[in-house]
mmCIF file of C-alpha atoms and ligand atoms in Angstrom:
data_model
loop_
_atom_site.group_PDB
_atom_site.id
_atom_site.type_symbol
_atom_site.label_atom_id
_atom_site.label_comp_id
_atom_site.label_asym_id
_atom_site.label_seq_id
_atom_site.Cartn_x
_atom_site.Cartn_y
_atom_site.Cartn_z
ATOM 1 C CA MET S 7 38.927 -91.982 187.908
ATOM 2 C CA PRO S 8 36.655 -91.417 185.843
ATOM 3 C CA PRO S 9 33.490 -91.782 187.412
ATOM 4 C CA GLN S 10 32.388 -94.222 184.130
ATOM 5 C CA ALA S 11 34.739 -96.169 184.757
ATOM 6 C CA LEU S 12 34.989 -96.317 188.473
ATOM 7 C CA GLU S 13 30.695 -97.778 188.417
ATOM 8 C CA VAL S 14 32.238 -100.794 186.927
ATOM 9 C CA ALA S 15 34.465 -100.913 189.153
ATOM 10 C CA LEU S 16 32.241 -101.011 191.801
ATOM 11 C CA ALA S 17 29.825 -103.489 189.890
ATOM 12 C CA CYS S 18 31.978 -106.031 189.493
ATOM 13 C CA LYS S 19 33.093 -108.624 191.016
ATOM 14 C CA GLY S 20 36.353 -109.288 193.152
ATOM 15 C CA PHE S 21 38.128 -108.657 196.225
ATOM 16 C CA LEU S 22 39.622 -105.067 196.508
ATOM 17 C CA ASP S 23 39.040 -101.812 198.010
ATOM 18 C CA LEU S 24 37.717 -98.675 196.526
ATOM 19 C CA ASP S 25 40.804 -96.963 197.941
ATOM 20 C CA GLU S 26 43.332 -99.743 197.427
ATOM 21 C CA GLY S 27 41.852 -99.387 193.535
ATOM 22 C CA GLU S 28 41.789 -95.429 193.246
ATOM 23 C CA ARG S 29 45.488 -95.875 194.023
ATOM 24 C CA LEU S 30 45.951 -98.484 191.216
ATOM 25 C CA TYR S 31 44.363 -95.949 188.712
ATOM 26 C CA GLN S 32 47.420 -93.676 190.099
ATOM 27 C CA LEU S 33 49.959 -95.585 190.275
ATOM 28 C CA ALA S 34 49.533 -97.395 186.534
ATOM 29 C CA ARG S 35 48.807 -93.640 185.198
ATOM 30 C CA ASP S 36 51.551 -92.112 186.742
ATOM 31 C CA HIS S 37 54.406 -95.309 185.457
ATOM 32 C CA ALA S 38 52.589 -96.375 182.212
ATOM 33 C CA HIS S 39 55.305 -94.305 180.284
ATOM 34 C CA LEU S 40 57.817 -96.553 180.956
ATOM 35 C CA GLY S 41 56.420 -99.852 179.646
ATOM 36 C CA PRO S 42 53.111 -101.628 180.128
ATOM 37 C CA ILE S 43 50.971 -102.386 183.491
ATOM 38 C CA VAL S 44 51.268 -106.380 183.672
ATOM 39 C CA GLU S 45 48.526 -107.469 185.878
ATOM 40 C CA ILE S 46 49.248 -111.001 187.517
ATOM 41 C CA GLY S 47 45.299 -112.313 188.692
ATOM 42 C CA SER S 48 42.934 -110.258 187.509
ATOM 43 C CA TYR S 49 39.928 -113.249 188.125
ATOM 44 C CA CYS S 50 36.442 -111.085 187.158
ATOM 45 C CA GLY S 51 38.674 -107.594 186.089
ATOM 46 C CA LYS S 52 37.642 -105.421 188.970
ATOM 47 C CA SER S 53 41.978 -104.121 189.679
ATOM 48 C CA SER S 54 41.678 -104.414 185.695
ATOM 49 C CA VAL S 55 39.648 -101.426 185.414
ATOM 50 C CA TYR S 56 41.534 -99.748 187.640
ATOM 51 C CA LEU S 57 44.832 -100.273 186.277
ATOM 52 C CA GLY S 58 43.719 -99.926 182.593
ATOM 53 C CA THR S 59 41.996 -96.805 183.071
ATOM 54 C CA GLY S 60 45.208 -95.579 184.620
ATOM 55 C CA ALA S 61 47.217 -96.443 181.693
ATOM 56 C CA ARG S 62 44.534 -95.385 178.947
ATOM 57 C CA ALA S 63 45.450 -91.881 180.939
ATOM 58 C CA ALA S 64 48.221 -92.062 180.342
ATOM 59 C CA GLY S 65 48.382 -93.700 176.398
ATOM 60 C CA GLY S 66 49.619 -97.133 177.741
ATOM 61 C CA THR S 67 48.391 -100.692 177.912
ATOM 62 C CA LEU S 68 47.663 -102.819 180.650
ATOM 63 C CA VAL S 69 48.295 -106.863 180.143
ATOM 64 C CA CYS S 70 46.182 -108.848 182.769
ATOM 65 C CA VAL S 71 47.745 -112.290 183.648
ATOM 66 C CA ASP S 72 45.505 -115.533 184.778
ATOM 67 C CA HIS S 73 44.532 -118.996 183.752
ATOM 68 C CA HIS S 74 41.283 -117.929 184.705
ATOM 69 C CA ARG S 75 40.589 -120.722 187.204
ATOM 70 C CA GLY S 76 40.936 -119.479 189.951
ATOM 71 C CA ASN S 77 43.774 -119.622 193.249
ATOM 72 C CA GLU S 78 43.446 -121.924 195.646
ATOM 73 C CA GLU S 79 41.038 -119.646 197.387
ATOM 74 C CA ASN S 80 38.583 -119.607 194.867
ATOM 75 C CA GLN S 81 37.502 -123.345 194.748
ATOM 76 C CA ARG S 82 34.488 -125.226 195.492
ATOM 77 C CA GLY S 83 34.519 -125.455 199.073
ATOM 78 C CA GLU S 84 36.654 -122.911 199.663
ATOM 79 C CA LEU S 85 35.983 -119.924 201.480
ATOM 80 C CA TYR S 86 35.778 -117.463 198.606
ATOM 81 C CA HIS S 87 34.335 -119.177 195.691
ATOM 82 C CA ASP S 88 31.476 -117.734 193.546
ATOM 83 C CA GLU S 89 29.229 -120.859 192.013
ATOM 84 C CA GLU S 90 28.353 -118.223 189.116
ATOM 85 C CA VAL S 91 32.620 -118.697 187.875
ATOM 86 C CA TYR S 92 31.892 -121.524 188.031
ATOM 87 C CA ASN S 93 31.976 -123.453 184.327
ATOM 88 C CA PRO S 94 30.038 -127.235 184.894
ATOM 89 C CA ALA S 95 31.026 -128.508 181.892
ATOM 90 C CA ALA S 96 34.445 -128.507 182.406
ATOM 91 C CA GLN S 97 34.167 -128.360 186.393
ATOM 92 C CA ARG S 98 36.302 -125.981 186.734
ATOM 93 C CA ASN S 99 35.958 -121.879 186.857
ATOM 94 C CA ASP S 100 36.225 -119.913 184.307
ATOM 95 C CA THR S 101 36.899 -116.049 184.923
ATOM 96 C CA LEU S 102 37.287 -115.207 181.877
ATOM 97 C CA PRO S 103 34.089 -114.682 180.158
ATOM 98 C CA PHE S 104 33.633 -112.296 183.463
ATOM 99 C CA LEU S 105 36.483 -110.343 182.495
ATOM 100 C CA ARG S 106 35.984 -109.589 178.971
ATOM 101 C CA GLU S 107 32.807 -108.575 179.534
ATOM 102 C CA THR S 108 34.167 -106.253 182.277
ATOM 103 C CA ILE S 109 37.105 -105.233 180.182
ATOM 104 C CA ARG S 110 34.305 -104.396 177.414
ATOM 105 C CA LYS S 111 32.563 -101.940 180.442
ATOM 106 C CA ALA S 112 34.947 -100.123 180.607
ATOM 107 C CA ASP S 113 35.794 -99.895 177.331
ATOM 108 C CA LEU S 114 39.073 -100.762 178.087
ATOM 109 C CA GLU S 115 39.464 -103.418 174.591
ATOM 110 C CA ASP S 116 41.627 -101.334 173.479
ATOM 111 C CA VAL S 117 44.049 -100.598 176.642
ATOM 112 C CA ALA S 118 44.239 -104.213 177.781
ATOM 113 C CA ILE S 119 45.877 -107.430 176.089
ATOM 114 C CA LEU S 120 44.730 -110.669 177.911
ATOM 115 C CA LEU S 121 47.075 -113.269 178.627
ATOM 116 C CA ILE S 122 45.058 -116.889 179.674
ATOM 117 C CA THR S 123 48.177 -118.811 181.179
ATOM 118 C CA LYS S 124 49.929 -119.498 184.361
ATOM 119 C CA SER S 125 52.337 -116.275 185.439
ATOM 120 C CA THR S 126 54.960 -118.246 185.416
ATOM 121 C CA LYS S 127 54.489 -119.243 181.903
ATOM 122 C CA ALA S 128 53.725 -116.052 180.642
ATOM 123 C CA ALA S 129 56.842 -114.764 182.455
ATOM 124 C CA GLU S 130 59.088 -116.965 180.159
ATOM 125 C CA ILE S 131 58.234 -115.018 177.451
ATOM 126 C CA TRP S 132 57.989 -111.820 179.135
ATOM 127 C CA LYS S 133 61.336 -109.570 177.778
ATOM 128 C CA ILE S 134 59.830 -106.079 177.653
ATOM 129 C CA PRO S 135 60.388 -103.371 180.436
ATOM 130 C CA ALA S 136 57.327 -103.462 182.905
ATOM 131 C CA GLY S 137 56.534 -99.755 183.945
ATOM 132 C CA MET S 138 54.504 -101.539 187.065
ATOM 133 C CA VAL S 139 53.792 -105.150 187.967
ATOM 134 C CA PHE S 140 50.859 -105.844 190.013
ATOM 135 C CA ILE S 141 51.349 -109.387 191.731
ATOM 136 C CA ASP S 142 47.449 -110.241 192.940
ATOM 137 C CA GLY S 143 47.316 -114.105 192.210
ATOM 138 C CA GLY S 144 47.827 -117.364 193.913
ATOM 139 C CA HIS S 145 47.850 -116.684 197.364
ATOM 140 C CA THR S 146 49.992 -120.218 198.800
ATOM 141 C CA GLN S 147 53.969 -119.512 199.537
ATOM 142 C CA ILE S 148 54.623 -121.405 196.827
ATOM 143 C CA ALA S 149 52.487 -119.820 194.671
ATOM 144 C CA ALA S 150 53.586 -115.740 196.058
ATOM 145 C CA ASP S 151 57.081 -116.596 196.309
ATOM 146 C CA THR S 152 56.844 -117.618 192.331
ATOM 147 C CA ASP S 153 55.223 -114.341 191.178
ATOM 148 C CA TYR S 154 57.691 -112.528 192.969
ATOM 149 C CA GLU S 155 60.895 -114.625 191.095
ATOM 150 C CA SER S 156 59.345 -114.495 187.907
ATOM 151 C CA TRP S 157 57.574 -110.703 187.659
ATOM 152 C CA SER S 158 59.342 -108.577 190.076
ATOM 153 C CA PRO S 159 63.130 -108.351 187.450
ATOM 154 C CA LYS S 160 60.436 -107.021 185.017
ATOM 155 C CA VAL S 161 60.098 -103.859 186.751
ATOM 156 C CA VAL S 162 61.910 -101.298 185.467
ATOM 157 C CA SER S 163 64.434 -98.551 187.533
ATOM 158 C CA GLY S 164 61.913 -96.202 188.599
ATOM 159 C CA GLY S 165 58.204 -98.696 188.120
ATOM 160 C CA ILE S 166 56.713 -99.781 191.043
ATOM 161 C CA LEU S 167 56.440 -103.497 191.935
ATOM 162 C CA ALA S 168 52.462 -103.372 193.890
ATOM 163 C CA ILE S 169 51.340 -106.798 195.673
ATOM 164 C CA HIS S 170 47.992 -107.217 196.975
ATOM 165 C CA ASP S 171 46.412 -108.836 201.064
ATOM 166 C CA LEU S 172 49.408 -107.593 202.960
ATOM 167 C CA PHE S 173 48.392 -108.547 207.005
ATOM 168 C CA PRO S 174 50.866 -107.661 209.321
ATOM 169 C CA ASP S 175 48.883 -109.161 211.852
ATOM 170 C CA PRO S 176 48.566 -113.052 210.886
ATOM 171 C CA SER S 177 45.335 -113.381 212.702
ATOM 172 C CA GLU S 178 43.925 -111.314 210.296
ATOM 173 C CA GLY S 179 44.516 -112.849 206.664
ATOM 174 C CA GLY S 180 47.784 -115.517 204.959
ATOM 175 C CA GLN S 181 51.674 -114.555 205.357
ATOM 176 C CA ALA S 182 52.472 -115.022 201.719
ATOM 177 C CA PRO S 183 52.197 -111.674 200.296
ATOM 178 C CA ILE S 184 53.870 -109.876 203.292
ATOM 179 C CA ASN S 185 56.475 -111.859 202.830
ATOM 180 C CA ILE S 186 57.393 -111.987 199.403
ATOM 181 C CA TYR S 187 56.644 -108.010 199.928
ATOM 182 C CA ARG S 188 59.643 -108.325 203.189
ATOM 183 C CA ARG S 189 61.640 -110.620 200.070
ATOM 184 C CA ALA S 190 61.979 -107.419 197.500
ATOM 185 C CA VAL S 191 62.507 -104.568 201.008
ATOM 186 C CA ALA S 192 65.511 -107.007 201.885
ATOM 187 C CA SER S 193 66.679 -107.511 198.376
ATOM 188 C CA GLY S 194 67.686 -103.921 198.785
ATOM 189 C CA ASP S 195 66.174 -103.554 194.809
ATOM 190 C CA PHE S 196 62.983 -101.605 196.356
ATOM 191 C CA GLU S 197 61.634 -98.605 197.920
ATOM 192 C CA GLU S 198 59.270 -98.900 200.326
ATOM 193 C CA LEU S 199 56.348 -96.316 199.015
ATOM 194 C CA PRO S 200 53.230 -95.390 202.018
ATOM 195 C CA THR S 201 51.111 -98.600 202.129
ATOM 196 C CA VAL S 202 47.234 -98.256 200.791
ATOM 197 C CA LYS S 203 45.341 -100.531 203.418
ATOM 198 C CA THR S 204 46.953 -104.031 202.395
ATOM 199 C CA LEU S 205 48.505 -102.645 199.272
ATOM 200 C CA GLY S 206 52.192 -102.816 199.576
ATOM 201 C CA ILE S 207 53.786 -100.476 196.746
ATOM 202 C CA LEU S 208 58.082 -100.115 195.920
ATOM 203 C CA ARG S 209 59.622 -98.641 193.316
ATOM 204 C CA ARG S 210 62.405 -100.513 191.462
ATOM 205 C CA LYS S 211 65.951 -97.976 192.558
HETATM 206 MG MG1 MG N 304 44.037 -109.850 196.073
#
């Protein structure tokens, strides 16, 4: 990961470990030739910097899908709420200005396409085989299932399905992401690659 981009990623708000980020960078770089890299849940752009910088190294494209109103854990009164991303006029979160600024600082404006909508809505119009899909959206079971069902079929053969926030021990975190990871394994359509901390990585057969 180039040091200038790494600096932007480290300074960005978000919930992604450095080792996980470095792995996202490598995966995007190594699979962007197969099709666009798609990120479900961008928040302020921390993971977008790793994925976008990887995509750029391969001459590829990153698509950042997010409605920018925050997931269930980002809402006011919840554990991961950040008052700085709350827009009082809208009475809702709005992380889009933060993402846009992150993309600018990381010099990714020619690499990243921002899709400002629900992931299901984006999936309805998405017809291109994706080189990689990174699922890091809502963490309720229904949100995770919907993202899995909408987006895992878009991954091209040889491409990557990555899922963030896997917690094998339920006392350490919610089970929705690891449940969809297990669904993907059980489907028989994917080969498991080594997990990096809470980042699950699967390759479509
Ligand atoms: Mg996450």
